């Protein structure tokens, strides 16, 4: 990492405030009003960070002893520079300034599989060590007894939790921290710290004396299962005991029965304390039971249910109403339908159903910045509820969070910037759109989002699982942090690792599906295909030009040489990334690589012909995708010469203008094309299009589906034609069939009809190398070694001449024998001569060797090379003319 990057990585909030001057704190906070898209608005080079904002460009650059800051719109320190520094503080991982947090040591398996007891022992030891070493302030409510409530403040986080110390054994006490709630251990670092301090402050006799409840109380027991329990004090009168004793010492499964018993006890003058966490759990259980009955009634026949046409302003498809009922009945759920199946309308419908059945009146929608305007438009289109998109300065945003709107729409970055205001507002329902944004389970954004509190929660994501079960674990934690158990148990149960702890695959997926079934609903396009317009896909394979192949194959040789190395360095990975990028760019046009006009591209020629055919059809509307803005620039002249009207969306287009481009494309019949990079692959509804042209292929197949889903989605009335342009004999052909392991894992974990229980794959560098070998199609042709080729060809020529000489020599010997016969005469020979001839013939016959082509070779071993010369002279004398 360069010195500049290292300094950015170490940038702290106090340092950022100092850099911004006397109004530093105010400017840093005010910078939060600017939504920033990392892909399109941020450029980080070796010595400079450049952030494009509406009306200004903020730059942070290296200086001899720190940083230089300037803004193109303001003379001094300003909120644009505040936005740039705020971005650095919040997005160090995304900017590549810091690595994602590694899984805690307790998540890694060692060489020998751990037993459950060993896992628990290790988890407890870890919490005991943190309780002993981390700075905490402990304040007892009653210093005269160990068995009292304590306020514990962590100096590291600034958070304060309530610890109710009731005994020395696990499960006796309670803490309000998130870890205690979900770790299933019955203790946490705060409880262990309080217990250690109580042991140091009170005599052993006081600790041996058990805690005795001073009244009836309902509490939650946080073991492996969350259970309601009733505490009964000694000396309870007989009438009250008859009511209370039947549920003492066991889990209370029937909330209605518990409420009835509480009323009867209170009617007899006994006060029953219901602790806050138990009260919340009890209220949720009662509400969930009623909502589940409503949901079951809807799901029996969603196609015929009156709410299908009455819930929202537009009729719902049966599977959409079924998804709404599922989410409302679960209370906290994940809708993981495929792209384009209408998850947004189901989110709005869930909020509406919960408003009618559960009194929901304040809904927080958290989505990517690019989708905020889309959410507002969809709410207004489908419902009569009010909606507020959070924008403006910090005070304006704070007022908007407290405002009366039913829906409040905010992007993920704003939640981090305005956390205090967001946490202070009472949300009934929180909806996370593109919920895979919290897949990095230990990243800051994930931790902050998962700490938000609400009665109901809904995650909308077409890809809750992109590659690892860790992603799914993080998303599920938001809706139910105990559903999959604590991390150390979950990963131990479902990971397959080698002796070094490297993840090789996943197991027990049937058990995982069972745990997810009550809270996760996924429908694929195939399952609802009858309700979708037809979609056809045509792959057009295009031969490359020689110039394209020359660049591509040179980079492919680099890839192959790196892949064949036993170990890869960081420089190898950088070279690999560059070579892969140049391969893909060359498959489009040489101009993308060398910027030398005119550029060679058989793909552009094919695209020109395709666009000509498509634009000749009446009513045809086309969405055209490319990974690169330069490629879109090469496509634009093709449209200009045809006079075709189009709009273009890429990362340089501000968020505020994007929806206007969509509206123009949707409403204007003369605007035939929507050109876009992957900036337009998510969140945009482009049902006016009936054609999707993919000029090139993305790395991730999910991105390809996101592209196509812009047009092939609910609301589309026409068949959708998809074109994939693929340059033959290049990396693009490999992209058509690779990266399937992600799909396999997603289906295995999420599909309730799947029978797969294990997924086996190799991760890390070896997996990367295997995938690249598939992509590059083996070793590419190397440049011809001309000297070696000439050497081999000369050798072959010598062998050919040797065969010809042997054949001619055989003919020569035959002729010599015939000649000698004529000279010597063929008269009857003596008996001795005949015997000698027969003996010579027999001996020479032993030297005859048949060849593959049916001929016969006479192979003789001469005593020395000089013998050949003597034979040659004798034959020459025989055939020379006589004087």
JSON list of C-alpha atoms in Angstrom, two decimals, residues 412-621:
[
{"chain": "A", "resi": 412, "resn": "UNK", "atom": "CA", "xyz": [-27.31, 2.57, 3.41]},
{"chain": "A", "resi": 413, "resn": "UNK", "atom": "CA", "xyz": [-24.63, 5.27, 3.66]},
{"chain": "A", "resi": 414, "resn": "UNK", "atom": "CA", "xyz": [-27.12, 7.70, 5.24]},
{"chain": "A", "resi": 415, "resn": "UNK", "atom": "CA", "xyz": [-27.93, 5.23, 7.99]},
{"chain": "A", "resi": 416, "resn": "UNK", "atom": "CA", "xyz": [-24.26, 5.24, 9.01]},
{"chain": "A", "resi": 417, "resn": "UNK", "atom": "CA", "xyz": [-24.05, 9.04, 8.86]},
{"chain": "A", "resi": 418, "resn": "UNK", "atom": "CA", "xyz": [-27.34, 9.67, 10.69]},
{"chain": "A", "resi": 419, "resn": "UNK", "atom": "CA", "xyz": [-27.27, 6.71, 13.04]},
{"chain": "A", "resi": 420, "resn": "UNK", "atom": "CA", "xyz": [-28.29, 8.64, 16.17]},
{"chain": "A", "resi": 421, "resn": "UNK", "atom": "CA", "xyz": [-31.39, 10.09, 14.48]},
{"chain": "A", "resi": 422, "resn": "UNK", "atom": "CA", "xyz": [-32.30, 6.77, 12.84]},
{"chain": "A", "resi": 423, "resn": "UNK", "atom": "CA", "xyz": [-32.00, 4.88, 16.12]},
{"chain": "A", "resi": 424, "resn": "UNK", "atom": "CA", "xyz": [-34.08, 7.50, 17.95]},
{"chain": "A", "resi": 425, "resn": "UNK", "atom": "CA", "xyz": [-37.05, 7.20, 15.60]},
{"chain": "A", "resi": 426, "resn": "UNK", "atom": "CA", "xyz": [-39.67, 4.52, 16.46]},
{"chain": "A", "resi": 427, "resn": "UNK", "atom": "CA", "xyz": [-39.85, 2.22, 13.43]},
{"chain": "A", "resi": 428, "resn": "UNK", "atom": "CA", "xyz": [-42.58, -0.42, 13.23]},
{"chain": "A", "resi": 429, "resn": "UNK", "atom": "CA", "xyz": [-41.19, -2.11, 10.10]},
{"chain": "A", "resi": 430, "resn": "UNK", "atom": "CA", "xyz": [-37.73, -1.92, 8.53]},
{"chain": "A", "resi": 431, "resn": "UNK", "atom": "CA", "xyz": [-37.36, -3.04, 4.91]},
{"chain": "A", "resi": 432, "resn": "UNK", "atom": "CA", "xyz": [-33.89, -3.73, 3.48]},
{"chain": "A", "resi": 433, "resn": "UNK", "atom": "CA", "xyz": [-33.86, -3.65, -0.31]},
{"chain": "A", "resi": 434, "resn": "UNK", "atom": "CA", "xyz": [-30.88, -5.34, -1.98]},
{"chain": "A", "resi": 435, "resn": "UNK", "atom": "CA", "xyz": [-30.32, -6.89, 1.45]},
{"chain": "A", "resi": 436, "resn": "UNK", "atom": "CA", "xyz": [-27.16, -8.62, 0.32]},
{"chain": "A", "resi": 437, "resn": "UNK", "atom": "CA", "xyz": [-25.50, -5.29, 1.14]},
{"chain": "A", "resi": 438, "resn": "UNK", "atom": "CA", "xyz": [-25.15, -6.62, 4.71]},
{"chain": "A", "resi": 439, "resn": "UNK", "atom": "CA", "xyz": [-23.64, -9.95, 3.64]},
{"chain": "A", "resi": 440, "resn": "UNK", "atom": "CA", "xyz": [-20.20, -9.12, 5.12]},
{"chain": "A", "resi": 441, "resn": "UNK", "atom": "CA", "xyz": [-21.27, -10.20, 8.56]},
{"chain": "A", "resi": 442, "resn": "UNK", "atom": "CA", "xyz": [-18.55, -8.36, 10.50]},
{"chain": "A", "resi": 443, "resn": "UNK", "atom": "CA", "xyz": [-18.35, -5.19, 8.37]},
{"chain": "A", "resi": 444, "resn": "UNK", "atom": "CA", "xyz": [-19.39, -1.87, 9.88]},
{"chain": "A", "resi": 445, "resn": "UNK", "atom": "CA", "xyz": [-22.45, -1.37, 7.65]},
{"chain": "A", "resi": 446, "resn": "UNK", "atom": "CA", "xyz": [-23.74, -4.82, 8.56]},
{"chain": "A", "resi": 447, "resn": "UNK", "atom": "CA", "xyz": [-23.24, -4.27, 12.29]},
{"chain": "A", "resi": 448, "resn": "UNK", "atom": "CA", "xyz": [-24.99, -0.89, 12.24]},
{"chain": "A", "resi": 449, "resn": "UNK", "atom": "CA", "xyz": [-27.96, -2.05, 10.16]},
{"chain": "A", "resi": 450, "resn": "UNK", "atom": "CA", "xyz": [-28.45, -5.19, 12.24]},
{"chain": "A", "resi": 451, "resn": "UNK", "atom": "CA", "xyz": [-28.50, -3.11, 15.42]},
{"chain": "A", "resi": 452, "resn": "UNK", "atom": "CA", "xyz": [-31.61, -1.19, 14.28]},
{"chain": "A", "resi": 453, "resn": "UNK", "atom": "CA", "xyz": [-34.72, -2.15, 16.21]},
{"chain": "A", "resi": 454, "resn": "UNK", "atom": "CA", "xyz": [-38.27, -2.68, 14.93]},
{"chain": "A", "resi": 455, "resn": "UNK", "atom": "CA", "xyz": [-41.20, -5.01, 15.61]},
{"chain": "A", "resi": 456, "resn": "UNK", "atom": "CA", "xyz": [-41.28, -6.24, 12.02]},
{"chain": "A", "resi": 457, "resn": "UNK", "atom": "CA", "xyz": [-38.53, -6.65, 9.43]},
{"chain": "A", "resi": 458, "resn": "UNK", "atom": "CA", "xyz": [-38.34, -7.62, 5.78]},
{"chain": "A", "resi": 459, "resn": "UNK", "atom": "CA", "xyz": [-35.29, -8.28, 3.60]},
{"chain": "A", "resi": 460, "resn": "UNK", "atom": "CA", "xyz": [-35.70, -8.15, -0.19]},
{"chain": "A", "resi": 461, "resn": "UNK", "atom": "CA", "xyz": [-32.86, -9.79, -2.11]},
{"chain": "A", "resi": 462, "resn": "UNK", "atom": "CA", "xyz": [-32.60, -11.80, -5.27]},
{"chain": "A", "resi": 463, "resn": "UNK", "atom": "CA", "xyz": [-29.11, -12.91, -4.22]},
{"chain": "A", "resi": 464, "resn": "UNK", "atom": "CA", "xyz": [-28.99, -13.38, -0.43]},
{"chain": "A", "resi": 465, "resn": "UNK", "atom": "CA", "xyz": [-26.34, -16.01, -1.03]},
{"chain": "A", "resi": 466, "resn": "UNK", "atom": "CA", "xyz": [-23.72, -15.11, -3.62]},
{"chain": "A", "resi": 467, "resn": "UNK", "atom": "CA", "xyz": [-20.86, -17.41, -2.79]},
{"chain": "A", "resi": 468, "resn": "UNK", "atom": "CA", "xyz": [-20.55, -18.27, 0.91]},
{"chain": "A", "resi": 469, "resn": "UNK", "atom": "CA", "xyz": [-22.86, -19.36, 3.69]},
{"chain": "A", "resi": 470, "resn": "UNK", "atom": "CA", "xyz": [-21.34, -16.51, 5.70]},
{"chain": "A", "resi": 471, "resn": "UNK", "atom": "CA", "xyz": [-23.36, -14.13, 3.48]},
{"chain": "A", "resi": 472, "resn": "UNK", "atom": "CA", "xyz": [-26.62, -15.89, 4.26]},
{"chain": "A", "resi": 473, "resn": "UNK", "atom": "CA", "xyz": [-25.82, -16.04, 7.97]},
{"chain": "A", "resi": 474, "resn": "UNK", "atom": "CA", "xyz": [-25.38, -12.27, 8.07]},
{"chain": "A", "resi": 475, "resn": "UNK", "atom": "CA", "xyz": [-28.65, -11.53, 6.26]},
{"chain": "A", "resi": 476, "resn": "UNK", "atom": "CA", "xyz": [-30.62, -13.92, 8.47]},
{"chain": "A", "resi": 477, "resn": "UNK", "atom": "CA", "xyz": [-29.11, -12.31, 11.59]},
{"chain": "A", "resi": 478, "resn": "UNK", "atom": "CA", "xyz": [-30.93, -9.08, 10.75]},
{"chain": "A", "resi": 479, "resn": "UNK", "atom": "CA", "xyz": [-34.38, -10.66, 10.88]},
{"chain": "A", "resi": 480, "resn": "UNK", "atom": "CA", "xyz": [-33.70, -13.20, 13.64]},
{"chain": "A", "resi": 481, "resn": "UNK", "atom": "CA", "xyz": [-30.33, -13.25, 15.37]},
{"chain": "A", "resi": 482, "resn": "UNK", "atom": "CA", "xyz": [-31.07, -16.61, 17.02]},
{"chain": "A", "resi": 483, "resn": "UNK", "atom": "CA", "xyz": [-32.53, -18.40, 13.98]},
{"chain": "A", "resi": 484, "resn": "UNK", "atom": "CA", "xyz": [-29.23, -19.99, 12.89]},
{"chain": "A", "resi": 485, "resn": "UNK", "atom": "CA", "xyz": [-27.64, -20.00, 16.34]},
{"chain": "A", "resi": 486, "resn": "UNK", "atom": "CA", "xyz": [-24.37, -18.29, 17.26]},
{"chain": "A", "resi": 487, "resn": "UNK", "atom": "CA", "xyz": [-21.66, -18.03, 14.64]},
{"chain": "A", "resi": 488, "resn": "UNK", "atom": "CA", "xyz": [-19.35, -20.56, 16.29]},
{"chain": "A", "resi": 489, "resn": "UNK", "atom": "CA", "xyz": [-22.06, -23.24, 16.27]},
{"chain": "A", "resi": 490, "resn": "UNK", "atom": "CA", "xyz": [-23.36, -22.39, 12.78]},
{"chain": "A", "resi": 491, "resn": "UNK", "atom": "CA", "xyz": [-20.03, -22.55, 10.98]},
{"chain": "A", "resi": 492, "resn": "UNK", "atom": "CA", "xyz": [-18.93, -25.64, 12.88]},
{"chain": "A", "resi": 493, "resn": "UNK", "atom": "CA", "xyz": [-22.11, -27.42, 11.82]},
{"chain": "A", "resi": 494, "resn": "UNK", "atom": "CA", "xyz": [-22.13, -26.38, 8.16]},
{"chain": "A", "resi": 495, "resn": "UNK", "atom": "CA", "xyz": [-18.52, -25.85, 7.06]},
{"chain": "A", "resi": 496, "resn": "UNK", "atom": "CA", "xyz": [-16.22, -28.54, 5.67]},
{"chain": "A", "resi": 497, "resn": "UNK", "atom": "CA", "xyz": [-12.58, -27.55, 6.20]},
{"chain": "A", "resi": 498, "resn": "UNK", "atom": "CA", "xyz": [-9.13, -28.98, 5.66]},
{"chain": "A", "resi": 499, "resn": "UNK", "atom": "CA", "xyz": [-6.53, -29.40, 8.38]},
{"chain": "A", "resi": 500, "resn": "UNK", "atom": "CA", "xyz": [-5.59, -25.70, 8.17]},
{"chain": "A", "resi": 501, "resn": "UNK", "atom": "CA", "xyz": [-9.18, -24.50, 8.53]},
{"chain": "A", "resi": 502, "resn": "UNK", "atom": "CA", "xyz": [-9.61, -23.60, 4.83]},
{"chain": "A", "resi": 503, "resn": "UNK", "atom": "CA", "xyz": [-13.25, -23.96, 3.73]},
{"chain": "A", "resi": 504, "resn": "UNK", "atom": "CA", "xyz": [-13.65, -26.79, 1.22]},
{"chain": "A", "resi": 505, "resn": "UNK", "atom": "CA", "xyz": [-17.43, -26.98, 1.10]},
{"chain": "A", "resi": 506, "resn": "UNK", "atom": "CA", "xyz": [-20.64, -27.06, 3.08]},
{"chain": "A", "resi": 507, "resn": "UNK", "atom": "CA", "xyz": [-22.67, -29.80, 4.73]},
{"chain": "A", "resi": 508, "resn": "UNK", "atom": "CA", "xyz": [-25.97, -30.42, 6.53]},
{"chain": "A", "resi": 509, "resn": "UNK", "atom": "CA", "xyz": [-27.80, -28.18, 4.08]},
{"chain": "A", "resi": 510, "resn": "UNK", "atom": "CA", "xyz": [-31.06, -30.06, 4.59]},
{"chain": "A", "resi": 511, "resn": "UNK", "atom": "CA", "xyz": [-30.98, -28.99, 8.24]},
{"chain": "A", "resi": 512, "resn": "UNK", "atom": "CA", "xyz": [-30.26, -25.41, 7.15]},
{"chain": "A", "resi": 513, "resn": "UNK", "atom": "CA", "xyz": [-33.23, -25.38, 4.79]},
{"chain": "A", "resi": 514, "resn": "UNK", "atom": "CA", "xyz": [-35.45, -26.59, 7.59]},
{"chain": "A", "resi": 515, "resn": "UNK", "atom": "CA", "xyz": [-34.38, -23.74, 9.85]},
{"chain": "A", "resi": 516, "resn": "UNK", "atom": "CA", "xyz": [-34.88, -21.18, 7.08]},
{"chain": "A", "resi": 517, "resn": "UNK", "atom": "CA", "xyz": [-38.28, -22.42, 5.88]},
{"chain": "A", "resi": 518, "resn": "UNK", "atom": "CA", "xyz": [-40.35, -20.37, 8.39]},
{"chain": "A", "resi": 519, "resn": "UNK", "atom": "CA", "xyz": [-38.60, -17.09, 7.52]},
{"chain": "A", "resi": 520, "resn": "UNK", "atom": "CA", "xyz": [-37.34, -17.36, 3.94]},
{"chain": "A", "resi": 521, "resn": "UNK", "atom": "CA", "xyz": [-39.43, -17.61, 0.78]},
{"chain": "A", "resi": 522, "resn": "UNK", "atom": "CA", "xyz": [-37.86, -17.97, -2.64]},
{"chain": "A", "resi": 523, "resn": "UNK", "atom": "CA", "xyz": [-39.61, -18.38, -5.99]},
{"chain": "A", "resi": 524, "resn": "UNK", "atom": "CA", "xyz": [-37.64, -18.80, -9.20]},
{"chain": "A", "resi": 525, "resn": "UNK", "atom": "CA", "xyz": [-38.64, -17.54, -12.60]},
{"chain": "A", "resi": 526, "resn": "UNK", "atom": "CA", "xyz": [-39.24, -21.13, -13.65]},
{"chain": "A", "resi": 527, "resn": "UNK", "atom": "CA", "xyz": [-41.80, -21.60, -10.86]},
{"chain": "A", "resi": 528, "resn": "UNK", "atom": "CA", "xyz": [-43.91, -18.61, -11.98]},
{"chain": "A", "resi": 529, "resn": "UNK", "atom": "CA", "xyz": [-43.11, -18.80, -15.69]},
{"chain": "A", "resi": 530, "resn": "UNK", "atom": "CA", "xyz": [-46.79, -19.16, -16.59]},
{"chain": "A", "resi": 531, "resn": "UNK", "atom": "CA", "xyz": [-47.38, -15.68, -15.20]},
{"chain": "A", "resi": 532, "resn": "UNK", "atom": "CA", "xyz": [-44.40, -14.11, -17.00]},
{"chain": "A", "resi": 533, "resn": "UNK", "atom": "CA", "xyz": [-44.09, -13.17, -20.67]},
{"chain": "A", "resi": 534, "resn": "UNK", "atom": "CA", "xyz": [-41.87, -15.54, -22.67]},
{"chain": "A", "resi": 535, "resn": "UNK", "atom": "CA", "xyz": [-38.15, -14.93, -22.87]},
{"chain": "A", "resi": 536, "resn": "UNK", "atom": "CA", "xyz": [-35.82, -16.23, -25.57]},
{"chain": "A", "resi": 537, "resn": "UNK", "atom": "CA", "xyz": [-32.03, -16.01, -25.59]},
{"chain": "A", "resi": 538, "resn": "UNK", "atom": "CA", "xyz": [-29.81, -16.00, -28.67]},
{"chain": "A", "resi": 539, "resn": "UNK", "atom": "CA", "xyz": [-26.03, -16.33, -28.38]},
{"chain": "A", "resi": 540, "resn": "UNK", "atom": "CA", "xyz": [-24.22, -14.79, -31.33]},
{"chain": "A", "resi": 541, "resn": "UNK", "atom": "CA", "xyz": [-20.67, -16.11, -31.64]},
{"chain": "A", "resi": 542, "resn": "UNK", "atom": "CA", "xyz": [-18.46, -13.74, -33.61]},
{"chain": "A", "resi": 543, "resn": "UNK", "atom": "CA", "xyz": [-15.02, -14.60, -35.07]},
{"chain": "A", "resi": 544, "resn": "UNK", "atom": "CA", "xyz": [-12.40, -12.08, -33.88]},
{"chain": "A", "resi": 545, "resn": "UNK", "atom": "CA", "xyz": [-10.10, -10.10, -36.11]},
{"chain": "A", "resi": 546, "resn": "UNK", "atom": "CA", "xyz": [-6.42, -11.01, -36.23]},
{"chain": "A", "resi": 547, "resn": "UNK", "atom": "CA", "xyz": [-5.61, -7.80, -34.36]},
{"chain": "A", "resi": 548, "resn": "UNK", "atom": "CA", "xyz": [-8.03, -8.69, -31.55]},
{"chain": "A", "resi": 549, "resn": "UNK", "atom": "CA", "xyz": [-6.58, -12.19, -31.28]},
{"chain": "A", "resi": 550, "resn": "UNK", "atom": "CA", "xyz": [-3.02, -10.90, -31.19]},
{"chain": "A", "resi": 551, "resn": "UNK", "atom": "CA", "xyz": [-3.76, -8.80, -28.09]},
{"chain": "A", "resi": 552, "resn": "UNK", "atom": "CA", "xyz": [-6.01, -11.41, -26.51]},
{"chain": "A", "resi": 553, "resn": "UNK", "atom": "CA", "xyz": [-3.64, -14.35, -26.95]},
{"chain": "A", "resi": 554, "resn": "UNK", "atom": "CA", "xyz": [-0.69, -12.39, -25.62]},
{"chain": "A", "resi": 555, "resn": "UNK", "atom": "CA", "xyz": [-2.59, -11.67, -22.42]},
{"chain": "A", "resi": 556, "resn": "UNK", "atom": "CA", "xyz": [-3.88, -15.23, -22.28]},
{"chain": "A", "resi": 557, "resn": "UNK", "atom": "CA", "xyz": [-0.31, -16.52, -22.25]},
{"chain": "A", "resi": 558, "resn": "UNK", "atom": "CA", "xyz": [0.35, -14.26, -19.27]},
{"chain": "A", "resi": 559, "resn": "UNK", "atom": "CA", "xyz": [-2.68, -15.71, -17.49]},
{"chain": "A", "resi": 560, "resn": "UNK", "atom": "CA", "xyz": [-1.59, -19.29, -18.19]},
{"chain": "A", "resi": 561, "resn": "UNK", "atom": "CA", "xyz": [1.96, -18.68, -17.00]},
{"chain": "A", "resi": 562, "resn": "UNK", "atom": "CA", "xyz": [0.66, -17.25, -13.72]},
{"chain": "A", "resi": 563, "resn": "UNK", "atom": "CA", "xyz": [-1.91, -19.98, -13.20]},
{"chain": "A", "resi": 564, "resn": "UNK", "atom": "CA", "xyz": [0.76, -22.66, -13.60]},
{"chain": "A", "resi": 565, "resn": "UNK", "atom": "CA", "xyz": [2.87, -21.17, -10.79]},
{"chain": "A", "resi": 566, "resn": "UNK", "atom": "CA", "xyz": [2.83, -23.08, -7.54]},
{"chain": "A", "resi": 567, "resn": "UNK", "atom": "CA", "xyz": [2.56, -19.94, -5.43]},
{"chain": "A", "resi": 568, "resn": "UNK", "atom": "CA", "xyz": [1.12, -16.56, -6.36]},
{"chain": "A", "resi": 569, "resn": "UNK", "atom": "CA", "xyz": [2.43, -13.26, -5.06]},
{"chain": "A", "resi": 570, "resn": "UNK", "atom": "CA", "xyz": [0.50, -10.02, -4.76]},
{"chain": "A", "resi": 571, "resn": "UNK", "atom": "CA", "xyz": [2.18, -8.83, -7.95]},
{"chain": "A", "resi": 572, "resn": "UNK", "atom": "CA", "xyz": [1.05, -12.01, -9.68]},
{"chain": "A", "resi": 573, "resn": "UNK", "atom": "CA", "xyz": [-2.53, -11.25, -8.68]},
{"chain": "A", "resi": 574, "resn": "UNK", "atom": "CA", "xyz": [-2.22, -7.68, -9.98]},
{"chain": "A", "resi": 575, "resn": "UNK", "atom": "CA", "xyz": [-0.79, -8.94, -13.27]},
{"chain": "A", "resi": 576, "resn": "UNK", "atom": "CA", "xyz": [-3.56, -11.51, -13.42]},
{"chain": "A", "resi": 577, "resn": "UNK", "atom": "CA", "xyz": [-6.27, -8.90, -12.92]},
{"chain": "A", "resi": 578, "resn": "UNK", "atom": "CA", "xyz": [-4.82, -6.71, -15.62]},
{"chain": "A", "resi": 579, "resn": "UNK", "atom": "CA", "xyz": [-4.40, -9.56, -18.11]},
{"chain": "A", "resi": 580, "resn": "UNK", "atom": "CA", "xyz": [-7.98, -10.77, -17.56]},
{"chain": "A", "resi": 581, "resn": "UNK", "atom": "CA", "xyz": [-9.28, -7.25, -18.03]},
{"chain": "A", "resi": 582, "resn": "UNK", "atom": "CA", "xyz": [-7.32, -6.74, -21.26]},
{"chain": "A", "resi": 583, "resn": "UNK", "atom": "CA", "xyz": [-8.51, -10.11, -22.60]},
{"chain": "A", "resi": 584, "resn": "UNK", "atom": "CA", "xyz": [-12.13, -9.11, -22.11]},
{"chain": "A", "resi": 585, "resn": "UNK", "atom": "CA", "xyz": [-11.55, -5.64, -23.54]},
{"chain": "A", "resi": 586, "resn": "UNK", "atom": "CA", "xyz": [-9.81, -7.04, -26.62]},
{"chain": "A", "resi": 587, "resn": "UNK", "atom": "CA", "xyz": [-12.80, -9.31, -27.22]},
{"chain": "A", "resi": 588, "resn": "UNK", "atom": "CA", "xyz": [-14.82, -6.10, -27.70]},
{"chain": "A", "resi": 589, "resn": "UNK", "atom": "CA", "xyz": [-12.36, -3.89, -29.59]},
{"chain": "A", "resi": 590, "resn": "UNK", "atom": "CA", "xyz": [-8.64, -3.25, -29.73]},
{"chain": "A", "resi": 591, "resn": "UNK", "atom": "CA", "xyz": [-9.46, 0.44, -29.14]},
{"chain": "A", "resi": 592, "resn": "UNK", "atom": "CA", "xyz": [-10.45, -0.36, -25.54]},
{"chain": "A", "resi": 593, "resn": "UNK", "atom": "CA", "xyz": [-6.91, -1.64, -24.96]},
{"chain": "A", "resi": 594, "resn": "UNK", "atom": "CA", "xyz": [-4.59, 0.65, -26.91]},
{"chain": "A", "resi": 595, "resn": "UNK", "atom": "CA", "xyz": [-6.86, 3.69, -27.64]},
{"chain": "A", "resi": 596, "resn": "UNK", "atom": "CA", "xyz": [-5.48, 3.64, -31.19]},
{"chain": "A", "resi": 597, "resn": "UNK", "atom": "CA", "xyz": [-8.07, 4.58, -33.82]},
{"chain": "A", "resi": 598, "resn": "UNK", "atom": "CA", "xyz": [-9.80, 3.22, -35.75]},
{"chain": "A", "resi": 599, "resn": "UNK", "atom": "CA", "xyz": [-9.74, 0.13, -33.55]},
{"chain": "A", "resi": 600, "resn": "UNK", "atom": "CA", "xyz": [-10.43, -3.39, -34.75]},
{"chain": "A", "resi": 601, "resn": "UNK", "atom": "CA", "xyz": [-13.70, -5.05, -33.72]},
{"chain": "A", "resi": 602, "resn": "UNK", "atom": "CA", "xyz": [-15.69, -7.73, -35.46]},
{"chain": "A", "resi": 603, "resn": "UNK", "atom": "CA", "xyz": [-18.22, -7.40, -32.63]},
{"chain": "A", "resi": 604, "resn": "UNK", "atom": "CA", "xyz": [-19.05, -3.80, -33.57]},
{"chain": "A", "resi": 605, "resn": "UNK", "atom": "CA", "xyz": [-19.64, -4.89, -37.16]},
{"chain": "A", "resi": 606, "resn": "UNK", "atom": "CA", "xyz": [-21.99, -7.62, -35.98]},
{"chain": "A", "resi": 607, "resn": "UNK", "atom": "CA", "xyz": [-23.73, -5.22, -33.61]},
{"chain": "A", "resi": 608, "resn": "UNK", "atom": "CA", "xyz": [-24.18, -2.68, -36.41]},
{"chain": "A", "resi": 609, "resn": "UNK", "atom": "CA", "xyz": [-26.02, -5.26, -38.49]},
{"chain": "A", "resi": 610, "resn": "UNK", "atom": "CA", "xyz": [-28.09, -6.46, -35.52]},
{"chain": "A", "resi": 611, "resn": "UNK", "atom": "CA", "xyz": [-29.16, -2.94, -34.58]},
{"chain": "A", "resi": 612, "resn": "UNK", "atom": "CA", "xyz": [-30.10, -2.26, -38.17]},
{"chain": "A", "resi": 613, "resn": "UNK", "atom": "CA", "xyz": [-32.39, -5.29, -38.22]},
{"chain": "A", "resi": 614, "resn": "UNK", "atom": "CA", "xyz": [-33.93, -4.48, -34.83]},
{"chain": "A", "resi": 615, "resn": "UNK", "atom": "CA", "xyz": [-34.53, -0.77, -35.47]},
{"chain": "A", "resi": 616, "resn": "UNK", "atom": "CA", "xyz": [-36.26, -1.61, -38.74]},
{"chain": "A", "resi": 617, "resn": "UNK", "atom": "CA", "xyz": [-39.08, -3.22, -36.74]},
{"chain": "A", "resi": 618, "resn": "UNK", "atom": "CA", "xyz": [-41.94, -1.06, -35.54]},
{"chain": "A", "resi": 619, "resn": "UNK", "atom": "CA", "xyz": [-42.22, -0.59, -31.78]},
{"chain": "A", "resi": 620, "resn": "UNK", "atom": "CA", "xyz": [-38.90, -2.26, -30.97]},
{"chain": "A", "resi": 621, "resn": "UNK", "atom": "CA", "xyz": [-37.30, -0.90, -27.77]}
]
